[in-house]
PDB file of C-alpha atoms in Angstrom:
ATOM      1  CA  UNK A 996      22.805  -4.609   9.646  1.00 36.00           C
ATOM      2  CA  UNK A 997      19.134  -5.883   9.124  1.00 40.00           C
ATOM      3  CA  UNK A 998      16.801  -3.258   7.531  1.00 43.00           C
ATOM      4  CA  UNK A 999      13.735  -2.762   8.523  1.00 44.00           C
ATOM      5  CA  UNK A1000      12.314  -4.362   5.630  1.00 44.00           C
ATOM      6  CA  UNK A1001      13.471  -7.613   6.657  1.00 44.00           C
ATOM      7  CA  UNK A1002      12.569  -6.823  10.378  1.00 44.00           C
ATOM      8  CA  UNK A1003       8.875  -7.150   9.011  1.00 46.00           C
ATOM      9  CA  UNK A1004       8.992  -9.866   6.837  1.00 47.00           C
ATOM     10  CA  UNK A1005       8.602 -13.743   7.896  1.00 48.00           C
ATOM     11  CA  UNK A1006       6.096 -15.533   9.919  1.00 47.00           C
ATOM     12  CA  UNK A1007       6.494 -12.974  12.908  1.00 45.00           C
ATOM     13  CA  UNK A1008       4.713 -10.708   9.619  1.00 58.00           C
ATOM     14  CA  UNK A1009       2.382 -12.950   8.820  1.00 62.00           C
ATOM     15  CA  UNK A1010       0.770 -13.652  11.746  1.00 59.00           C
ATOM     16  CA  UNK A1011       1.037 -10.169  13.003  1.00 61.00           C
ATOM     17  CA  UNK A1012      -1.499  -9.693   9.771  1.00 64.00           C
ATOM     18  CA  UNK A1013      -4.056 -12.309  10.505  1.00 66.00           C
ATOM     19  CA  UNK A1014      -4.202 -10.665  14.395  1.00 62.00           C
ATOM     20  CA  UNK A1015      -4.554  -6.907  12.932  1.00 63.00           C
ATOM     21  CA  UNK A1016      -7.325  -8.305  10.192  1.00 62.00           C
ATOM     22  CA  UNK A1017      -8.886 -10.355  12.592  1.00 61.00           C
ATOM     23  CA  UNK A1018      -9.357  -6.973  14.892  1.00 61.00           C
ATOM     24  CA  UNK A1019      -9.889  -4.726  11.932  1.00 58.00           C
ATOM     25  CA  UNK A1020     -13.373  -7.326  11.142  1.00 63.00           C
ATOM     26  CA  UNK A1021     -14.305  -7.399  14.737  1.00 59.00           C
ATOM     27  CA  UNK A1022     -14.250  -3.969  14.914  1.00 59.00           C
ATOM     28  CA  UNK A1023     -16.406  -3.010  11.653  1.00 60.00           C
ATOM     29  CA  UNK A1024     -18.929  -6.243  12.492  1.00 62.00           C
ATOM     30  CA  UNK A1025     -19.666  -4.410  15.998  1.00 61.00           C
ATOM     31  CA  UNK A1026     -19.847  -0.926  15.359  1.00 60.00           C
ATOM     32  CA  UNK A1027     -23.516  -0.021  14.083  1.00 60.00           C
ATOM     33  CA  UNK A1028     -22.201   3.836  13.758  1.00 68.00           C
ATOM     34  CA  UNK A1029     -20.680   3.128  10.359  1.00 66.00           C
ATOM     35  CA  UNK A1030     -21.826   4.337   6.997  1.00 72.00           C
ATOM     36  CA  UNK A1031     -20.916   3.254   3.814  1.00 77.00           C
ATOM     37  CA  UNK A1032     -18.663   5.319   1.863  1.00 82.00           C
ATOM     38  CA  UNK A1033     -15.806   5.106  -1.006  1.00 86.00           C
ATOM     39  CA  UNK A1034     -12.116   4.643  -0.172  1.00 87.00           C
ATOM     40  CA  UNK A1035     -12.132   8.239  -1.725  1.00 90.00           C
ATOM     41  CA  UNK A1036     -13.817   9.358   1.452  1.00 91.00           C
ATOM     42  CA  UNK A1037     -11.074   9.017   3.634  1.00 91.00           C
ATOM     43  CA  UNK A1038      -7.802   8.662   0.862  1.00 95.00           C
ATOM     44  CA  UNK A1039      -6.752  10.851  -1.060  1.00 96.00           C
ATOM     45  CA  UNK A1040      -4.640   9.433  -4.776  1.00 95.00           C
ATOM     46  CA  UNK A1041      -1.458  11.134  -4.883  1.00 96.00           C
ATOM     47  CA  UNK A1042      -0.166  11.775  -8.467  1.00 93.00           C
ATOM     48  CA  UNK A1043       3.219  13.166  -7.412  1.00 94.00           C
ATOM     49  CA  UNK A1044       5.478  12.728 -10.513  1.00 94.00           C
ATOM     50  CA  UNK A1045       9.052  12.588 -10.733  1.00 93.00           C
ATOM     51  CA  UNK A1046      11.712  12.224 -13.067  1.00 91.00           C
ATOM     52  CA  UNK A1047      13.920  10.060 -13.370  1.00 89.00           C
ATOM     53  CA  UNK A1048      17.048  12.359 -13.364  1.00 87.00           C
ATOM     54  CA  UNK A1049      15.281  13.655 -10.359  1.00 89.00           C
ATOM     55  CA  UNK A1050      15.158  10.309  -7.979  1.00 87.00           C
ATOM     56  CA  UNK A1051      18.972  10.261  -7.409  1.00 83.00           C
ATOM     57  CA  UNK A1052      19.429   7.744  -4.629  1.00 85.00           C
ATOM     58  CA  UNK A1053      15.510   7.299  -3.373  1.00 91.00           C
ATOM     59  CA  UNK A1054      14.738   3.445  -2.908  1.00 93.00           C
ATOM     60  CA  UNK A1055      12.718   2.368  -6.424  1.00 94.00           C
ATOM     61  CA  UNK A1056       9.999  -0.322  -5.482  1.00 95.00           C
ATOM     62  CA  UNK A1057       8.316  -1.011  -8.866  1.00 94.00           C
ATOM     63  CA  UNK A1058       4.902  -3.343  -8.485  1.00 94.00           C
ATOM     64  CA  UNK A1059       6.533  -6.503  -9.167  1.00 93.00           C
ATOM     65  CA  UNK A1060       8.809  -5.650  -5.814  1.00 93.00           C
ATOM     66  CA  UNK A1061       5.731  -5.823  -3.726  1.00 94.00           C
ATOM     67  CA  UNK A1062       4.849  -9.190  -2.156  1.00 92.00           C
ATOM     68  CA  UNK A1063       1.537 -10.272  -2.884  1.00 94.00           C
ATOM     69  CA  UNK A1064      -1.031 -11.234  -0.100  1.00 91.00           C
ATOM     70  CA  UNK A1065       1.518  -9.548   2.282  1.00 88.00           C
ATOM     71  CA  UNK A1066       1.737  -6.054   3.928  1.00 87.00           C
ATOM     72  CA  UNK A1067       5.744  -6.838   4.146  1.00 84.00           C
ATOM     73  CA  UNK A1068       8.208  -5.385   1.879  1.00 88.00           C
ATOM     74  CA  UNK A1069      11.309  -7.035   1.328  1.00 83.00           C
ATOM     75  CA  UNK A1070      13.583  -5.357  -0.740  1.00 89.00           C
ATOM     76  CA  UNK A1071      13.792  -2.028  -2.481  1.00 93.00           C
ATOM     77  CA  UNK A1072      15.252  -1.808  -6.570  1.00 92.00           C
ATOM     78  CA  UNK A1073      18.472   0.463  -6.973  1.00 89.00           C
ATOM     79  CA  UNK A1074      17.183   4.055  -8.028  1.00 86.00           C
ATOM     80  CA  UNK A1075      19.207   3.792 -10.856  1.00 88.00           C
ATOM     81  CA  UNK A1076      16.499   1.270 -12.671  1.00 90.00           C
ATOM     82  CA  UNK A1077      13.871   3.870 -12.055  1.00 89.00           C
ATOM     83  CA  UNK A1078      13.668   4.824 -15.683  1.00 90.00           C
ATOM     84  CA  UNK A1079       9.942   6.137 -16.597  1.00 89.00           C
ATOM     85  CA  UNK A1080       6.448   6.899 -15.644  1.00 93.00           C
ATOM     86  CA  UNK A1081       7.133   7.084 -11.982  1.00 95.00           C
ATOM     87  CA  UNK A1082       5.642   8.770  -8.976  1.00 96.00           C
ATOM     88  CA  UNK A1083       7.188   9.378  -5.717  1.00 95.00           C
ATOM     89  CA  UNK A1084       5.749   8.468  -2.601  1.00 96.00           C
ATOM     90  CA  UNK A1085       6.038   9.418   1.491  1.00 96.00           C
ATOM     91  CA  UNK A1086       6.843   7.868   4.033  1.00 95.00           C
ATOM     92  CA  UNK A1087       3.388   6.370   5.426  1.00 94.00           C
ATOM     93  CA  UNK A1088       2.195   6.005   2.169  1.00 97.00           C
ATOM     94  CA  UNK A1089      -0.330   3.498   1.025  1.00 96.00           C
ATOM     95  CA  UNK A1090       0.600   1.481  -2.468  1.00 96.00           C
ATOM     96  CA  UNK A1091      -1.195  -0.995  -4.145  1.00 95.00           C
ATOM     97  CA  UNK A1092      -0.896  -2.365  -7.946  1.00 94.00           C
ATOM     98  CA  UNK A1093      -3.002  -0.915  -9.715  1.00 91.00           C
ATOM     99  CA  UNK A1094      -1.927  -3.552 -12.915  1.00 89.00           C
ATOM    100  CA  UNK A1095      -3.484  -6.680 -12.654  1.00 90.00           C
ATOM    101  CA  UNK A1096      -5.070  -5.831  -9.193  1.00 91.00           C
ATOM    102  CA  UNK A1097      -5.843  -9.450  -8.223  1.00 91.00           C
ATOM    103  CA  UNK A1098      -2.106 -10.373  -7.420  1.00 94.00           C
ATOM    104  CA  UNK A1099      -3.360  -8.192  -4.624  1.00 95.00           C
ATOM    105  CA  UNK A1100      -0.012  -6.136  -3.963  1.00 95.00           C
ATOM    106  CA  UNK A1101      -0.579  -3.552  -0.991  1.00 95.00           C
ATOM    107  CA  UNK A1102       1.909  -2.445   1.467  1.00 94.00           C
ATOM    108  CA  UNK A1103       3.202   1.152   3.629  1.00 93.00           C
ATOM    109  CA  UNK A1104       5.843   2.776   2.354  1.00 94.00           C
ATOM    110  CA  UNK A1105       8.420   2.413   5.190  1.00 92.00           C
ATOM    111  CA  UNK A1106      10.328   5.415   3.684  1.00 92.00           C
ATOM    112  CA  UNK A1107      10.332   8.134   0.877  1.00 94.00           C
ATOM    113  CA  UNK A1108      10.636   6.110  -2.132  1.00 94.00           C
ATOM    114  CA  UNK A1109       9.669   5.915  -5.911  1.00 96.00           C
ATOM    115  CA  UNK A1110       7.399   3.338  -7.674  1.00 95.00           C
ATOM    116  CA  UNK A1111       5.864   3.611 -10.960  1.00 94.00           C
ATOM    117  CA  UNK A1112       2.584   4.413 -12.609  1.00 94.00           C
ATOM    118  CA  UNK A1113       1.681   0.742 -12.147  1.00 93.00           C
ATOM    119  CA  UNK A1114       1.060   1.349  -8.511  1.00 94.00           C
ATOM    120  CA  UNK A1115      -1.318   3.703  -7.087  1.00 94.00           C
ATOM    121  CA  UNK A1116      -0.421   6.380  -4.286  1.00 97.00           C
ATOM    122  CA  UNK A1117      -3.029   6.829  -1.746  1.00 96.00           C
ATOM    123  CA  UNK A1118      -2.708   9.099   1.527  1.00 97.00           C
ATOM    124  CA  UNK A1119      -5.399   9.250   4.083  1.00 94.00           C
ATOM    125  CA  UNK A1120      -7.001  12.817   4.440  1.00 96.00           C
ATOM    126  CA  UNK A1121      -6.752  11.943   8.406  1.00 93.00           C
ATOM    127  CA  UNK A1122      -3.194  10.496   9.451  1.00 92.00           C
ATOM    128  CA  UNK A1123      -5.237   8.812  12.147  1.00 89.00           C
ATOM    129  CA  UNK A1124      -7.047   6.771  10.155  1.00 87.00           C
ATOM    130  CA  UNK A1125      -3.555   5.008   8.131  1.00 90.00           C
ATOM    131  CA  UNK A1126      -3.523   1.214   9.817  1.00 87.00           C
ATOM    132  CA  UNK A1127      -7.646   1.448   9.139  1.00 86.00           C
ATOM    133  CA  UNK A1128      -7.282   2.568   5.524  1.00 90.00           C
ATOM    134  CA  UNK A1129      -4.358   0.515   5.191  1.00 91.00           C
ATOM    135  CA  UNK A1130      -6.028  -2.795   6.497  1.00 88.00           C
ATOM    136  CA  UNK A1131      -9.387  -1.454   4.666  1.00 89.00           C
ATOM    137  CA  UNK A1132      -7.395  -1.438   1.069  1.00 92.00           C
ATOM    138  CA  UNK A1133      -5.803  -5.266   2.319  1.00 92.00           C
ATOM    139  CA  UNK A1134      -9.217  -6.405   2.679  1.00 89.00           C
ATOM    140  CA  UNK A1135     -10.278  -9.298   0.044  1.00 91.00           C
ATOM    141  CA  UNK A1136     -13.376  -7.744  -0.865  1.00 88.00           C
ATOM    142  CA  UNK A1137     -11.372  -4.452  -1.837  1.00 90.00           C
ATOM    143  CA  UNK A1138      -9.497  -6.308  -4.231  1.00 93.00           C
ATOM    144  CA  UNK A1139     -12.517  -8.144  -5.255  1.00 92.00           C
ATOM    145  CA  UNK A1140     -14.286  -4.887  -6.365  1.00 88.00           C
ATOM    146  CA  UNK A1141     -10.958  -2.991  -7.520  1.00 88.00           C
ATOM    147  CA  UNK A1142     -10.464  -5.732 -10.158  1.00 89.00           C
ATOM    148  CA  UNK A1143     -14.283  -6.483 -11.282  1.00 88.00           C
ATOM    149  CA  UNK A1144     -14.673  -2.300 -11.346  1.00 84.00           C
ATOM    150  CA  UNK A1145     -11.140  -2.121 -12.949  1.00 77.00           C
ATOM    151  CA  UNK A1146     -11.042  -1.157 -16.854  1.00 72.00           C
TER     152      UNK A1146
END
């Protein structure tokens, strides 16, 4: 049985991307009604923690399990090698590494899962607004100021 994981990896994935971030810069560069703001504006950073006696058989993706310069997540970690500092996240969920930002690691949780402290949670205040916040945190110049603003 394929997972839905690998349904979304590959070149299919890939070029799926460049079409939504192509659209996603079209539509900022044409709509004059925007104002800046902070991601903080419209996500919300979840600090659900769990232990690890607690995660029983959710799927563990730990930040060296997410691709970098990809949306596409391949493969989940057994639960049982979630050991400490972790958070649990929602379907829907935005994550991005938080360590050494500039490997640029950001994906959507497909599922309920668990990742660790090294990855930060974000939710968007407005479920409406989850492919633009999620192609908003993807964006280059995100990354760019996470890691020079990073401490």
């Amino acid at each position: 049985m394929i997972s839905i994981c690998q349904l979304l990896g590959g070149a299919l994935n890939d070029n799926l991307e460049k079409q939504l971030n192509l659209l996603f810069l079209h539509f900022n560069s044409n709509d004059t009604s925007w104002a800046k703001g902070k991601l903080s504006d419209i996500l919300n950073l979840k600090h659900n923690t769990i232990a690890a006696k607690e995660v029983r058989n959710l799927p563990y993706l730990p930040i060296d399990s997410i691709p970098m310069n990809s949306l596409a997540i391949e493969s989940f970690r057994p639960s049982s090698e979630a050991q400490s500092s972790l958070l649990s996240f929602n379907r829907d969920d935005i994550l991005i590494g938080a360590m050494r930002v500039y490997f640029h690691r950001v994906t959507i949780a497909p599922c309920d899962g668990v990742t660790r402290s090294t990855c930060f949670v974000l939710q968007p205040y407005n479920p409406a607004y989850l492919y633009y916040s999620l192609l908003l945190c993807n964006q280059d110049s995100t990354i760019s100021y996470a890691q020079s603003t990073s401490k």
